[in-house]
Amino acid sequence: MFKELGSHPVPKHARNYMYCFGGITFLLFLIQVITGILLAVYYKPTPELAYESVIFIEQNVWMGAAIRSIHNVAANLMVITVLLHMFRVIYTGSYKPPRQMNWIIGACLLIIVFAFCFTGYLLPWDQLGYWAAVIGTKIMGSIPWLGEKLLLLSQAGSKVTGYTLIRFYALHIVVLPVIAIVSMVIHFLMIRKQGISGGL
């Protein structure tokens, strides 16, 4: 299987940097998984201990500050590379039939990346993360018809509390990774089946 994957030819038109952003995004996702697991070992998702555990990671854990910085920088880079990947897909018309379903899955992965960033922002439980969560959930609350229910669901109540922190943590380390991995497997299998789209 791996021999077959390794010997699979790459089309000539795809041998340039424009076609690398999807792979770079995947590499950054793997970095996020590894550094996220290392951070989760010491992180405590409670209102009383979350901020203290982040400080402990940065000041007392060997390479803790570096691991947290890598996790943070890789998240920002992931947003950039997934957007560049999307723009390349639009530019080369790779969303057209028969690849429209893969385009939809890719758009869902873009939303998942933003959801990762949003849920992760609250986890240090500092003023910046707290008010970002308040603003973000209020924006969700302004959506017509579903807004009020989304607001209550996202905040785990009528305002941002410790329950919101636990909910965001569960989304960040369990729900979103599972959805992302399943979506990426489907995305990659469809690319494998349909091949890389032709150049301009």
CSV table of C-alpha atoms in Angstrom, one decimal:
chain,number,residue,atom,x,y,z
A,1,MET,CA,0.0,0.0,0.0
A,2,PHE,CA,2.7,2.5,1.0
A,3,LYS,CA,4.8,1.5,-2.0
A,4,GLU,CA,1.9,2.2,-4.3
A,5,LEU,CA,1.3,5.6,-2.6
A,6,GLY,CA,5.0,6.4,-2.8
A,7,SER,CA,5.2,5.5,-6.5
A,8,HIS,CA,2.0,7.4,-7.5
A,9,PRO,CA,3.1,10.0,-10.1
A,10,VAL,CA,2.4,13.7,-9.5
A,11,PRO,CA,1.1,15.5,-12.6
A,12,LYS,CA,3.5,18.0,-14.0
A,13,HIS,CA,1.2,21.0,-13.5
A,14,ALA,CA,1.0,20.2,-9.8
A,15,ARG,CA,4.7,20.3,-9.2
A,16,ASN,CA,4.8,23.9,-7.9
A,17,TYR,CA,4.2,25.7,-4.6
A,18,MET,CA,0.6,26.5,-5.4
A,19,TYR,CA,-0.4,22.9,-5.0
A,20,CYS,CA,1.5,22.5,-1.7
A,21,PHE,CA,-0.8,24.4,0.6
A,22,GLY,CA,-3.2,21.5,1.3
A,23,GLY,CA,-0.3,19.3,2.3
A,24,ILE,CA,1.3,22.0,4.4
A,25,THR,CA,-2.1,22.5,6.2
A,26,PHE,CA,-2.1,18.7,6.9
A,27,LEU,CA,1.4,18.9,8.3
A,28,LEU,CA,0.5,21.8,10.6
A,29,PHE,CA,-2.5,19.8,11.7
A,30,LEU,CA,-0.2,16.9,12.8
A,31,ILE,CA,2.0,19.4,14.7
A,32,GLN,CA,-1.2,20.7,16.4
A,33,VAL,CA,-2.2,17.2,17.4
A,34,ILE,CA,1.3,16.4,18.9
A,35,THR,CA,1.7,19.7,20.7
A,36,GLY,CA,-1.9,19.6,21.8
A,37,ILE,CA,-1.5,16.2,23.4
A,38,LEU,CA,1.6,17.4,25.2
A,39,LEU,CA,-0.2,20.5,26.5
A,40,ALA,CA,-3.2,18.5,27.6
A,41,VAL,CA,-1.0,16.4,29.9
A,42,TYR,CA,-0.6,19.5,32.2
A,43,TYR,CA,-3.7,21.6,31.3
A,44,LYS,CA,-6.6,21.7,33.8
A,45,PRO,CA,-9.9,22.8,32.3
A,46,THR,CA,-11.5,24.4,35.3
A,47,PRO,CA,-12.1,28.1,36.0
A,48,GLU,CA,-9.9,28.0,39.1
A,49,LEU,CA,-7.0,26.1,37.6
A,50,ALA,CA,-6.9,26.8,33.8
A,51,TYR,CA,-4.9,30.0,33.9
A,52,GLU,CA,-2.6,28.7,36.6
A,53,SER,CA,-2.0,25.5,34.6
A,54,VAL,CA,-1.0,27.6,31.5
A,55,ILE,CA,1.4,29.6,33.6
A,56,PHE,CA,2.8,26.3,35.1
A,57,ILE,CA,3.3,24.9,31.5
A,58,GLU,CA,5.1,28.0,30.4
A,59,GLN,CA,7.3,28.4,33.5
A,60,ASN,CA,7.9,24.9,35.0
A,61,VAL,CA,7.4,22.3,32.3
A,62,TRP,CA,10.5,21.5,30.3
A,63,MET,CA,10.1,23.1,26.8
A,64,GLY,CA,6.6,24.0,27.9
A,65,ALA,CA,6.8,27.6,26.6
A,66,ALA,CA,8.2,26.4,23.3
A,67,ILE,CA,5.5,23.8,22.9
A,68,ARG,CA,2.7,26.3,23.6
A,69,SER,CA,4.3,28.8,21.2
A,70,ILE,CA,4.6,26.1,18.5
A,71,HIS,CA,0.9,25.2,19.1
A,72,ASN,CA,-0.1,28.9,18.8
A,73,VAL,CA,2.0,29.7,15.8
A,74,ALA,CA,1.0,26.5,13.9
A,75,ALA,CA,-2.6,27.4,14.5
A,76,ASN,CA,-2.1,30.8,12.9
A,77,LEU,CA,-0.2,29.3,10.0
A,78,MET,CA,-2.9,26.7,9.5
A,79,VAL,CA,-5.5,29.4,9.0
A,80,ILE,CA,-3.2,31.1,6.4
A,81,THR,CA,-2.4,27.9,4.5
A,82,VAL,CA,-6.0,26.6,4.5
A,83,LEU,CA,-7.1,30.0,3.1
A,84,LEU,CA,-4.3,29.9,0.5
A,85,HIS,CA,-5.4,26.3,-0.4
A,86,MET,CA,-9.0,27.5,-0.9
A,87,PHE,CA,-7.9,30.4,-3.1
A,88,ARG,CA,-5.8,28.1,-5.2
A,89,VAL,CA,-8.8,25.8,-5.6
A,90,ILE,CA,-10.9,28.7,-6.7
A,91,TYR,CA,-8.2,30.1,-9.0
A,92,THR,CA,-7.6,26.8,-10.8
A,93,GLY,CA,-11.4,25.9,-10.9
A,94,SER,CA,-10.8,22.7,-9.0
A,95,TYR,CA,-14.2,23.0,-7.4
A,96,LYS,CA,-16.0,22.2,-10.7
A,97,PRO,CA,-17.6,18.8,-11.5
A,98,PRO,CA,-16.8,16.1,-10.7
A,99,ARG,CA,-15.1,17.6,-7.7
A,100,GLN,CA,-17.9,19.6,-6.2
A,101,MET,CA,-18.5,17.2,-3.3
A,102,ASN,CA,-14.8,17.5,-2.4
A,103,TRP,CA,-15.1,21.3,-2.5
A,104,ILE,CA,-18.0,21.1,0.0
A,105,ILE,CA,-15.9,18.9,2.4
A,106,GLY,CA,-13.0,21.3,2.0
A,107,ALA,CA,-15.3,24.2,2.9
A,108,CYS,CA,-16.4,22.3,6.0
A,109,LEU,CA,-12.7,21.7,6.9
A,110,LEU,CA,-12.2,25.5,6.6
A,111,ILE,CA,-15.0,26.1,9.1
A,112,ILE,CA,-13.5,23.4,11.4
A,113,VAL,CA,-10.1,25.2,11.4
A,114,PHE,CA,-11.9,28.4,12.5
A,115,ALA,CA,-13.8,26.5,15.1
A,116,PHE,CA,-10.5,25.1,16.4
A,117,CYS,CA,-9.1,28.6,16.8
A,118,PHE,CA,-12.2,29.9,18.4
A,119,THR,CA,-12.5,27.2,21.0
A,120,GLY,CA,-8.8,27.2,21.7
A,121,TYR,CA,-8.7,30.9,22.3
A,122,LEU,CA,-10.8,30.6,25.6
A,123,LEU,CA,-8.7,27.8,27.1
A,124,PRO,CA,-6.1,30.0,28.8
A,125,TRP,CA,-9.0,31.5,30.7
A,126,ASP,CA,-7.5,35.0,30.6
A,127,GLN,CA,-9.3,38.3,29.9
A,128,LEU,CA,-8.5,38.2,26.2
A,129,GLY,CA,-9.9,34.7,25.8
A,130,TYR,CA,-12.9,35.4,28.0
A,131,TRP,CA,-14.1,38.5,26.1
A,132,ALA,CA,-13.3,36.9,22.7
A,133,ALA,CA,-15.7,34.0,23.8
A,134,VAL,CA,-18.3,36.5,24.9
A,135,ILE,CA,-18.2,38.4,21.6
A,136,GLY,CA,-18.0,35.2,19.5
A,137,THR,CA,-21.0,33.6,21.2
A,138,LYS,CA,-23.0,36.8,21.0
A,139,ILE,CA,-22.3,36.9,17.2
A,140,MET,CA,-23.7,33.3,17.0
A,141,GLY,CA,-26.7,34.5,19.1
A,142,SER,CA,-27.5,37.1,16.4
A,143,ILE,CA,-28.2,34.5,13.7
A,144,PRO,CA,-31.9,34.6,12.7
A,145,TRP,CA,-34.2,31.9,14.1
A,146,LEU,CA,-31.3,29.7,15.6
A,147,GLY,CA,-29.4,32.4,17.4
A,148,GLU,CA,-30.8,32.1,20.9
A,149,LYS,CA,-30.5,28.3,20.9
A,150,LEU,CA,-26.9,28.5,19.5
A,151,LEU,CA,-26.0,31.1,22.1
A,152,LEU,CA,-27.3,28.9,25.0
A,153,LEU,CA,-25.7,25.8,23.4
A,154,SER,CA,-22.3,27.4,22.9
A,155,GLN,CA,-22.1,29.1,26.3
A,156,ALA,CA,-23.6,26.2,28.2
A,157,GLY,CA,-26.0,28.7,29.8
A,158,SER,CA,-26.9,32.4,29.6
A,159,LYS,CA,-23.4,33.7,29.9
A,160,VAL,CA,-19.7,32.6,29.6
A,161,THR,CA,-18.8,30.5,32.7
A,162,GLY,CA,-16.7,27.6,33.7
A,163,TYR,CA,-19.2,25.3,32.0
A,164,THR,CA,-18.4,27.2,28.7
A,165,LEU,CA,-14.7,26.5,29.3
A,166,ILE,CA,-15.4,22.8,29.8
A,167,ARG,CA,-17.6,22.7,26.7
A,168,PHE,CA,-15.0,24.5,24.6
A,169,TYR,CA,-12.3,22.2,25.9
A,170,ALA,CA,-14.3,19.1,24.9
A,171,LEU,CA,-15.0,20.5,21.5
A,172,HIS,CA,-11.4,21.4,21.0
A,173,ILE,CA,-9.7,18.1,22.0
A,174,VAL,CA,-12.4,15.5,21.2
A,175,VAL,CA,-15.3,16.6,18.9
A,176,LEU,CA,-13.5,18.8,16.4
A,177,PRO,CA,-10.5,16.5,16.0
A,178,VAL,CA,-12.7,13.5,15.3
A,179,ILE,CA,-14.8,15.5,12.7
A,180,ALA,CA,-11.6,16.9,11.2
A,181,ILE,CA,-9.9,13.5,10.8
A,182,VAL,CA,-13.0,11.9,9.3
A,183,SER,CA,-13.4,14.8,6.9
A,184,MET,CA,-9.7,14.7,5.9
A,185,VAL,CA,-9.8,11.0,5.2
A,186,ILE,CA,-12.8,11.5,2.9
A,187,HIS,CA,-11.1,14.5,1.3
A,188,PHE,CA,-7.9,12.6,0.7
A,189,LEU,CA,-9.7,9.5,-0.7
A,190,MET,CA,-11.6,11.6,-3.1
A,191,ILE,CA,-8.5,13.3,-4.3
A,192,ARG,CA,-6.9,9.9,-4.7
A,193,LYS,CA,-9.9,8.6,-6.7
A,194,GLN,CA,-10.4,11.7,-8.9
A,195,GLY,CA,-6.8,12.8,-9.2
A,196,ILE,CA,-5.3,16.3,-8.9
A,197,SER,CA,-7.3,18.8,-10.9
A,198,GLY,CA,-5.8,20.1,-14.1
A,199,GLY,CA,-4.0,23.4,-14.3
A,200,LEU,CA,-5.3,26.5,-16.0
